[in-house]
């Protein structure tokens, strides 16, 4: 009885191996018989993707204010964003800053950013993301660039909210 089981197992293994080899060779034969047609060289216009954004700042520290101004400048000049205060569907960046050290406010600022989606001014805003960190006058441009990149990622992730 055990000899029959061993033979059956061996036969099943050989059958599985044969099926595996046949499955690997079938696509190879199909590709050889068909000539691939080259794609047409007809460039097409890619639809523009400009996300409406708004930046609201809370704080009076210099590094935080510089960060907010850098963000607004990036959003105003980048083709991926449309900086607006209009009552349209948009991503609001709520930026809150304060001096890192109250005795030496010129050293740097702690910041917190919350991304929310607003359909209109009268509607509830929906949370999309958050970030906290420290910024100084020297690093404001770099941090603003990172925040803009994250904003673009959030805009892509939640693009369905804009109905595009």
PDB file of C-alpha atoms in Angstrom:
ATOM      1  CA  UNK A   1       0.000   0.000   0.000  1.00  0.00           C
ATOM      2  CA  UNK A   2       2.818   2.398   0.814  1.00  0.00           C
ATOM      3  CA  UNK A   3       4.488   1.599  -2.527  1.00  0.00           C
ATOM      4  CA  UNK A   4       1.327   2.723  -4.339  1.00  0.00           C
ATOM      5  CA  UNK A   5       1.268   5.981  -2.341  1.00  0.00           C
ATOM      6  CA  UNK A   6       4.929   6.631  -3.173  1.00  0.00           C
ATOM      7  CA  UNK A   7       4.303   6.012  -6.857  1.00  0.00           C
ATOM      8  CA  UNK A   8       1.254   8.288  -6.801  1.00  0.00           C
ATOM      9  CA  UNK A   9       3.209  11.065  -5.088  1.00  0.00           C
ATOM     10  CA  UNK A  10       6.062  10.742  -7.550  1.00  0.00           C
ATOM     11  CA  UNK A  11       3.627  10.801 -10.462  1.00  0.00           C
ATOM     12  CA  UNK A  12       1.927  13.934  -9.087  1.00  0.00           C
ATOM     13  CA  UNK A  13       5.279  15.665  -8.619  1.00  0.00           C
ATOM     14  CA  UNK A  14       6.348  14.828 -12.159  1.00  0.00           C
ATOM     15  CA  UNK A  15       3.000  16.047 -13.519  1.00  0.00           C
ATOM     16  CA  UNK A  16       3.310  19.326 -11.608  1.00  0.00           C
ATOM     17  CA  UNK A  17       6.875  19.791 -12.869  1.00  0.00           C
ATOM     18  CA  UNK A  18       5.797  19.092 -16.446  1.00  0.00           C
ATOM     19  CA  UNK A  19       2.913  21.590 -16.191  1.00  0.00           C
ATOM     20  CA  UNK A  20       5.289  24.210 -14.795  1.00  0.00           C
ATOM     21  CA  UNK A  21       7.737  23.750 -17.678  1.00  0.00           C
ATOM     22  CA  UNK A  22       4.926  23.898 -20.251  1.00  0.00           C
ATOM     23  CA  UNK A  23       3.483  27.046 -18.649  1.00  0.00           C
ATOM     24  CA  UNK A  24       6.870  28.761 -18.860  1.00  0.00           C
ATOM     25  CA  UNK A  25       7.409  27.851 -22.515  1.00  0.00           C
ATOM     26  CA  UNK A  26       3.962  28.813 -23.892  1.00  0.00           C
ATOM     27  CA  UNK A  27       4.442  32.617 -23.713  1.00  0.00           C
ATOM     28  CA  UNK A  28       7.857  32.268 -25.324  1.00  0.00           C
ATOM     29  CA  UNK A  29       6.357  30.557 -28.394  1.00  0.00           C
ATOM     30  CA  UNK A  30       3.523  33.079 -28.611  1.00  0.00           C
ATOM     31  CA  UNK A  31       5.930  36.049 -28.676  1.00  0.00           C
ATOM     32  CA  UNK A  32       8.067  34.560 -31.465  1.00  0.00           C
ATOM     33  CA  UNK A  33       5.166  34.261 -33.904  1.00  0.00           C
ATOM     34  CA  UNK A  34       3.815  37.800 -33.451  1.00  0.00           C
ATOM     35  CA  UNK A  35       5.554  40.968 -34.559  1.00  0.00           C
ATOM     36  CA  UNK A  36       5.079  43.891 -32.203  1.00  0.00           C
ATOM     37  CA  UNK A  37       3.790  47.077 -33.781  1.00  0.00           C
ATOM     38  CA  UNK A  38       5.623  50.276 -32.871  1.00  0.00           C
ATOM     39  CA  UNK A  39       3.674  52.920 -30.992  1.00  0.00           C
ATOM     40  CA  UNK A  40       2.688  56.049 -32.871  1.00  0.00           C
ATOM     41  CA  UNK A  41       4.709  59.140 -32.113  1.00  0.00           C
ATOM     42  CA  UNK A  42       1.798  61.461 -31.442  1.00  0.00           C
ATOM     43  CA  UNK A  43       2.299  63.570 -28.340  1.00  0.00           C
ATOM     44  CA  UNK A  44      -0.855  64.426 -26.463  1.00  0.00           C
ATOM     45  CA  UNK A  45      -1.522  67.257 -24.090  1.00  0.00           C
ATOM     46  CA  UNK A  46      -1.481  66.189 -20.459  1.00  0.00           C
ATOM     47  CA  UNK A  47      -4.341  67.738 -18.519  1.00  0.00           C
ATOM     48  CA  UNK A  48      -3.193  70.472 -16.146  1.00  0.00           C
ATOM     49  CA  UNK A  49      -3.262  69.579 -12.470  1.00  0.00           C
ATOM     50  CA  UNK A  50      -3.365  72.711 -10.370  1.00  0.00           C
ATOM     51  CA  UNK A  51      -4.623  72.234  -6.834  1.00  0.00           C
ATOM     52  CA  UNK A  52      -6.254  75.183  -5.109  1.00  0.00           C
ATOM     53  CA  UNK A  53      -4.538  75.881  -1.791  1.00  0.00           C
ATOM     54  CA  UNK A  54      -4.777  78.459   0.956  1.00  0.00           C
ATOM     55  CA  UNK A  55      -2.322  79.196   3.779  1.00  0.00           C
ATOM     56  CA  UNK A  56      -3.510  80.503   7.149  1.00  0.00           C
ATOM     57  CA  UNK A  57      -0.819  81.498   9.642  1.00  0.00           C
ATOM     58  CA  UNK A  58      -1.096  81.959  13.400  1.00  0.00           C
ATOM     59  CA  UNK A  59       1.947  83.352  15.207  1.00  0.00           C
ATOM     60  CA  UNK A  60       4.153  86.443  15.286  1.00  0.00           C
ATOM     61  CA  UNK A  61       7.661  84.967  15.357  1.00  0.00           C
ATOM     62  CA  UNK A  62      10.092  85.875  12.566  1.00  0.00           C
ATOM     63  CA  UNK A  63      11.125  82.364  11.511  1.00  0.00           C
ATOM     64  CA  UNK A  64       7.512  81.190  11.399  1.00  0.00           C
ATOM     65  CA  UNK A  65       6.475  84.243   9.403  1.00  0.00           C
ATOM     66  CA  UNK A  66       9.362  83.670   6.992  1.00  0.00           C
ATOM     67  CA  UNK A  67       8.282  80.021   6.576  1.00  0.00           C
ATOM     68  CA  UNK A  68       4.714  81.071   5.817  1.00  0.00           C
ATOM     69  CA  UNK A  69       5.843  83.679   3.286  1.00  0.00           C
ATOM     70  CA  UNK A  70       8.120  81.113   1.603  1.00  0.00           C
ATOM     71  CA  UNK A  71       5.180  78.692   1.401  1.00  0.00           C
ATOM     72  CA  UNK A  72       2.900  81.305  -0.133  1.00  0.00           C
ATOM     73  CA  UNK A  73       5.593  82.263  -2.649  1.00  0.00           C
ATOM     74  CA  UNK A  74       6.083  78.618  -3.650  1.00  0.00           C
ATOM     75  CA  UNK A  75       2.352  78.020  -4.036  1.00  0.00           C
ATOM     76  CA  UNK A  76       1.947  81.241  -6.012  1.00  0.00           C
ATOM     77  CA  UNK A  77       4.732  80.442  -8.501  1.00  0.00           C
ATOM     78  CA  UNK A  78       4.448  76.640  -8.852  1.00  0.00           C
ATOM     79  CA  UNK A  79       2.321  75.308 -11.693  1.00  0.00           C
ATOM     80  CA  UNK A  80       0.975  72.501  -9.492  1.00  0.00           C
ATOM     81  CA  UNK A  81      -0.793  74.905  -7.148  1.00  0.00           C
ATOM     82  CA  UNK A  82      -3.212  77.783  -7.318  1.00  0.00           C
ATOM     83  CA  UNK A  83      -2.903  80.000  -4.219  1.00  0.00           C
ATOM     84  CA  UNK A  84      -6.351  81.394  -3.563  1.00  0.00           C
ATOM     85  CA  UNK A  85      -8.633  82.753  -0.886  1.00  0.00           C
ATOM     86  CA  UNK A  86     -11.735  82.255  -3.038  1.00  0.00           C
ATOM     87  CA  UNK A  87     -14.679  80.239  -1.772  1.00  0.00           C
ATOM     88  CA  UNK A  88     -13.838  77.144  -3.846  1.00  0.00           C
ATOM     89  CA  UNK A  89     -12.900  73.561  -2.985  1.00  0.00           C
ATOM     90  CA  UNK A  90      -9.296  73.718  -1.784  1.00  0.00           C
ATOM     91  CA  UNK A  91      -6.692  72.417   0.597  1.00  0.00           C
ATOM     92  CA  UNK A  92      -6.127  74.735   3.551  1.00  0.00           C
ATOM     93  CA  UNK A  93      -2.782  74.689   5.303  1.00  0.00           C
ATOM     94  CA  UNK A  94      -3.271  75.791   8.898  1.00  0.00           C
ATOM     95  CA  UNK A  95       0.173  76.883  10.104  1.00  0.00           C
ATOM     96  CA  UNK A  96       0.817  77.652  13.756  1.00  0.00           C
ATOM     97  CA  UNK A  97       4.248  78.852  14.876  1.00  0.00           C
ATOM     98  CA  UNK A  98       5.866  80.036  18.076  1.00  0.00           C
ATOM     99  CA  UNK A  99       9.440  80.798  19.172  1.00  0.00           C
ATOM    100  CA  UNK A 100      11.407  77.702  20.076  1.00  0.00           C
ATOM    101  CA  UNK A 101      12.913  79.571  23.045  1.00  0.00           C
ATOM    102  CA  UNK A 102      10.855  82.422  24.457  1.00  0.00           C
ATOM    103  CA  UNK A 103      13.963  84.185  25.789  1.00  0.00           C
ATOM    104  CA  UNK A 104      15.660  84.067  22.343  1.00  0.00           C
ATOM    105  CA  UNK A 105      12.975  84.168  19.617  1.00  0.00           C
ATOM    106  CA  UNK A 106      15.507  84.792  16.838  1.00  0.00           C
ATOM    107  CA  UNK A 107      17.029  81.290  17.234  1.00  0.00           C
ATOM    108  CA  UNK A 108      14.158  79.387  15.646  1.00  0.00           C
ATOM    109  CA  UNK A 109      10.505  78.503  15.729  1.00  0.00           C
ATOM    110  CA  UNK A 110       8.467  75.412  16.350  1.00  0.00           C
ATOM    111  CA  UNK A 111       5.737  74.906  13.781  1.00  0.00           C
ATOM    112  CA  UNK A 112       2.680  72.723  13.399  1.00  0.00           C
ATOM    113  CA  UNK A 113       0.859  72.333  10.094  1.00  0.00           C
ATOM    114  CA  UNK A 114      -2.501  70.714   9.552  1.00  0.00           C
ATOM    115  CA  UNK A 115      -3.806  70.028   6.049  1.00  0.00           C
ATOM    116  CA  UNK A 116      -7.591  70.168   5.737  1.00  0.00           C
ATOM    117  CA  UNK A 117      -9.956  70.002   2.780  1.00  0.00           C
ATOM    118  CA  UNK A 118     -12.644  72.671   2.559  1.00  0.00           C
ATOM    119  CA  UNK A 119     -15.517  72.376   0.088  1.00  0.00           C
ATOM    120  CA  UNK A 120     -16.589  75.934   0.890  1.00  0.00           C
ATOM    121  CA  UNK A 121     -16.333  78.426   3.738  1.00  0.00           C
ATOM    122  CA  UNK A 122     -19.623  77.346   5.320  1.00  0.00           C
ATOM    123  CA  UNK A 123     -18.844  73.624   5.360  1.00  0.00           C
ATOM    124  CA  UNK A 124     -16.949  71.503   7.825  1.00  0.00           C
ATOM    125  CA  UNK A 125     -13.273  71.038   6.914  1.00  0.00           C
ATOM    126  CA  UNK A 126     -11.890  67.515   6.636  1.00  0.00           C
ATOM    127  CA  UNK A 127      -8.544  66.492   8.125  1.00  0.00           C
ATOM    128  CA  UNK A 128      -5.960  65.286   5.584  1.00  0.00           C
ATOM    129  CA  UNK A 129      -2.629  65.319   7.428  1.00  0.00           C
ATOM    130  CA  UNK A 130      -0.320  67.011   9.924  1.00  0.00           C
ATOM    131  CA  UNK A 131       3.347  67.806  10.483  1.00  0.00           C
ATOM    132  CA  UNK A 132       5.389  69.362  13.280  1.00  0.00           C
ATOM    133  CA  UNK A 133       8.962  70.565  13.270  1.00  0.00           C
ATOM    134  CA  UNK A 134      11.474  73.292  13.949  1.00  0.00           C
ATOM    135  CA  UNK A 135      12.485  76.007  11.488  1.00  0.00           C
ATOM    136  CA  UNK A 136      15.021  78.827  11.536  1.00  0.00           C
ATOM    137  CA  UNK A 137      15.565  81.765   9.208  1.00  0.00           C
ATOM    138  CA  UNK A 138      18.316  79.779   7.461  1.00  0.00           C
ATOM    139  CA  UNK A 139      16.178  76.664   6.891  1.00  0.00           C
ATOM    140  CA  UNK A 140      12.848  78.337   6.058  1.00  0.00           C
ATOM    141  CA  UNK A 141      13.209  77.889   2.273  1.00  0.00           C
ATOM    142  CA  UNK A 142      14.165  74.216   2.570  1.00  0.00           C
ATOM    143  CA  UNK A 143      11.339  73.436   5.019  1.00  0.00           C
ATOM    144  CA  UNK A 144       8.860  75.310   2.795  1.00  0.00           C
ATOM    145  CA  UNK A 145       9.969  73.172  -0.172  1.00  0.00           C
ATOM    146  CA  UNK A 146       9.428  69.975   1.836  1.00  0.00           C
ATOM    147  CA  UNK A 147       5.984  71.151   2.927  1.00  0.00           C
ATOM    148  CA  UNK A 148       5.061  72.006  -0.674  1.00  0.00           C
ATOM    149  CA  UNK A 149       6.145  68.518  -1.781  1.00  0.00           C
ATOM    150  CA  UNK A 150       4.055  66.952   0.971  1.00  0.00           C
ATOM    151  CA  UNK A 151       1.118  69.160  -0.045  1.00  0.00           C
ATOM    152  CA  UNK A 152       1.404  67.864  -3.610  1.00  0.00           C
ATOM    153  CA  UNK A 153       1.427  64.293  -2.305  1.00  0.00           C
ATOM    154  CA  UNK A 154      -1.691  64.975  -0.269  1.00  0.00           C
ATOM    155  CA  UNK A 155      -3.337  66.629  -3.296  1.00  0.00           C
ATOM    156  CA  UNK A 156      -2.653  63.518  -5.384  1.00  0.00           C
ATOM    157  CA  UNK A 157      -3.829  61.150  -2.648  1.00  0.00           C
ATOM    158  CA  UNK A 158      -7.086  63.043  -2.096  1.00  0.00           C
ATOM    159  CA  UNK A 159      -7.571  64.267  -5.687  1.00  0.00           C
ATOM    160  CA  UNK A 160     -10.953  62.556  -5.870  1.00  0.00           C
ATOM    161  CA  UNK A 161     -12.316  65.206  -3.489  1.00  0.00           C
ATOM    162  CA  UNK A 162     -11.934  67.835  -6.201  1.00  0.00           C
ATOM    163  CA  UNK A 163     -14.055  65.878  -8.668  1.00  0.00           C
ATOM    164  CA  UNK A 164     -11.399  65.770 -11.385  1.00  0.00           C
TER     165      UNK A 164
END
